Amino acid sequence: MVKCLENEGVSVVFGIPGEENIRFIQALAASDIRYILTRHEQGAAFMAEMYGRVTGRAGVVSATLGPGAINLQLGVADASTNSTPLVAISAQVGQDRAYKESHQYVDLVAMFRPITRWADGVPTARAIPEMFRKAFKLAETERPAAVFLAVPENIDADGADYELNPLPRNVVHAEAPMASQVQRAVDILRRAHRPVVLAGHGAARGNATAALIRFSEELGVPVANTFHGKGAMPDDHPNSMGTVGFMRRDYANFGFEHADVIVAVGYELQEFDPVRINPLGDKEIIHIHRFPAEVDAHYSVSVGIIGDISASVNALTDDLAGHGFDCKSAPGSALLVEEFARGQQDSRFPMAPQRIVADIRATLGRSDIVLVDTGATKMWMARLYPTYEPNTCLVSNGLSTMGFALPGALGVKLARPDAKVLAVAGDGAFLMNSQEIETAVRERIPLVVLIWEDGGYGLIEWKMDLELGEHHHVSFTNPDIVSYAESFGAKGYRITAADQLQPTLQAALDDDGVSLIACPVDYSENLRLTDRLGQLDATL
């Protein structure tokens, strides 16, 4: 098993040992693979997921049988729904008792099958090379996803004289688009008046930025990103429309309301419901991806170009040479810039969400990485945080899982030690996996966590107030974050004035240790935002 992992280029495994996989852990200890001992299997799964998210290579997580494996499931499901490569390996009871009621036995393969691309049990040592090669191939092939292997505890007792050499690692190369499909898309665009591009997760994974910029500039077409596609089109490009996917009609939606053709580049329906950009189902859609589109009444594809994303976009640009559109100005983008600029000047305390976003952007470099946990924090960061490169603003938007950002930041920092890495979380999401602070301190993985503190589940309160006019059961209390950090051997900071956040962030990110920053946030801005967006004039 370890030789197979080495063959796949695995350099780190996250997890917690159990009685049933001690020999696997022993073999890892004797290898060059780094084992990151975590405090919860869920945290380990998020670390592996985010490692895979930024590298494009499967992150690996290990657990024991029964409860240990079950604890992996949220991170595994998050990886699959976020199109992220991950290989999960757990122990399982021996085959001599798997057929009957037995201590700690549950049918793990049946439990993982609905949340993975492939889940199976290893029946014999002879199967290990083939099953491990298949696991990595399926996890990393576009569309990426999680896979799961259950290894019986007695498999190491298989003493048969098998040939157990790892299989050669074969990489599937992206294929060129079909010329006939490109021509059909060209015909649609030649008839179009106001096309718009939607860049999704696949565009970010496929590093299609250069092709998108060329298409946009040469043809004069604005580009919007999804939450997962943030950075695929740099937000400081004049043709950038910003990010679409907010729970209410936002500035970027104007570009879609006026569009007659949507060129969806790497968009996946799991990112957000297409009814938000095609409510009448009347727009022509060109689907560009490595795989066919899902079926949806509001995503009725006129033509699908299946193949390498950059090659497909470049082919369209080439065939449309000399054909421009009069829609270079991204509708609504000026309003987003104005909102961000107002936030930069907002000195209130507790801090306005817009000011926190602006201070984060001012502190991080273009290639630095922020992980944004689920909650009101995600709504503000995803729509307002300017992003310039793919995979530098990471959210969970397939499953929208809380509690991933803190452990996920450890995986990202191991994958990208050159980048500054910041985890942003509300106080609710933070405490769901805060035990991994100890992992970061022990393993000496630099980590900075910025906690937006409001003493409640802010997004749920926002939603309740919007739809019910009142809210219930969303408030809680917090520990003293500074003392909590120090109890782990980390540094703790509390923001008490708006002008303290940026220098505190800078100092924490420049430090080579682990830091927690508690920043009180004024979420009265939530309803003000949705009220303001609801009053926008659709004739913009």
mmCIF file of C-alpha atoms in Angstrom, residues 193-198 220-225 239-244 249-263 276-279 282-284 326-335 536-540:
data_model
loop_
_atom_site.group_PDB
_atom_site.id
_atom_site.type_symbol
_atom_site.label_atom_id
_atom_site.label_comp_id
_atom_site.label_asym_id
_atom_site.label_seq_id
_atom_site.Cartn_x
_atom_site.Cartn_y
_atom_site.Cartn_z
ATOM 1 C CA HIS A 193 -26.001 40.587 -29.690
ATOM 2 C CA ARG A 194 -25.036 40.501 -26.005
ATOM 3 C CA PRO A 195 -23.167 37.311 -25.072
ATOM 4 C CA VAL A 196 -21.712 36.867 -21.604
ATOM 5 C CA VAL A 197 -19.228 34.326 -20.227
ATOM 6 C CA LEU A 198 -19.747 32.421 -16.989
ATOM 7 C CA GLY A 220 -15.374 42.345 -26.242
ATOM 8 C CA VAL A 221 -17.349 39.961 -24.023
ATOM 9 C CA PRO A 222 -17.731 40.437 -20.243
ATOM 10 C CA VAL A 223 -16.899 37.535 -17.922
ATOM 11 C CA ALA A 224 -18.428 36.588 -14.576
ATOM 12 C CA ASN A 225 -17.030 34.006 -12.163
ATOM 13 C CA ASN A 239 -14.131 43.074 -18.610
ATOM 14 C CA SER A 240 -14.692 41.319 -15.296
ATOM 15 C CA MET A 241 -18.295 41.370 -14.083
ATOM 16 C CA GLY A 242 -17.470 39.981 -10.649
ATOM 17 C CA THR A 243 -18.934 36.932 -8.955
ATOM 18 C CA VAL A 244 -22.388 35.426 -9.392
ATOM 19 C CA ARG A 249 -29.981 39.198 -7.282
ATOM 20 C CA ASP A 250 -26.596 40.934 -7.277
ATOM 21 C CA TYR A 251 -24.702 43.365 -9.488
ATOM 22 C CA ALA A 252 -23.298 40.628 -11.733
ATOM 23 C CA ASN A 253 -26.820 39.420 -12.507
ATOM 24 C CA PHE A 254 -27.445 42.468 -14.704
ATOM 25 C CA GLY A 255 -25.067 41.117 -17.314
ATOM 26 C CA PHE A 256 -27.087 37.921 -17.532
ATOM 27 C CA GLU A 257 -30.457 39.665 -17.579
ATOM 28 C CA HIS A 258 -29.444 41.543 -20.729
ATOM 29 C CA ALA A 259 -27.623 38.597 -22.359
ATOM 30 C CA ASP A 260 -28.994 36.514 -25.199
ATOM 31 C CA VAL A 261 -26.188 33.898 -25.130
ATOM 32 C CA ILE A 262 -24.345 32.453 -22.134
ATOM 33 C CA VAL A 263 -20.952 30.908 -22.804
ATOM 34 C CA ARG A 276 -30.623 32.598 -11.134
ATOM 35 C CA ILE A 277 -29.055 33.542 -14.462
ATOM 36 C CA ASN A 278 -31.644 32.100 -16.879
ATOM 37 C CA PRO A 279 -34.985 32.378 -15.062
ATOM 38 C CA ASP A 282 -34.850 31.439 -22.953
ATOM 39 C CA LYS A 283 -31.131 32.093 -23.374
ATOM 40 C CA GLU A 284 -28.962 30.070 -25.713
ATOM 41 C CA ASP A 326 -20.387 46.057 -28.180
ATOM 42 C CA CYS A 327 -20.565 44.898 -24.562
ATOM 43 C CA LYS A 328 -17.097 45.512 -23.133
ATOM 44 C CA SER A 329 -18.508 47.423 -20.193
ATOM 45 C CA ALA A 330 -19.482 44.885 -17.550
ATOM 46 C CA PRO A 331 -22.951 45.933 -16.283
ATOM 47 C CA GLY A 332 -23.050 46.501 -12.559
ATOM 48 C CA SER A 333 -19.290 46.142 -12.041
ATOM 49 C CA ALA A 334 -18.948 49.825 -11.170
ATOM 50 C CA LEU A 335 -21.428 49.331 -8.333
ATOM 51 C CA LEU A 536 -31.555 48.165 -7.790
ATOM 52 C CA ASP A 537 -32.912 49.371 -11.087
ATOM 53 C CA ALA A 538 -32.893 46.532 -13.636
ATOM 54 C CA THR A 539 -32.391 49.054 -16.459
ATOM 55 C CA LEU A 540 -28.732 49.537 -15.534
#
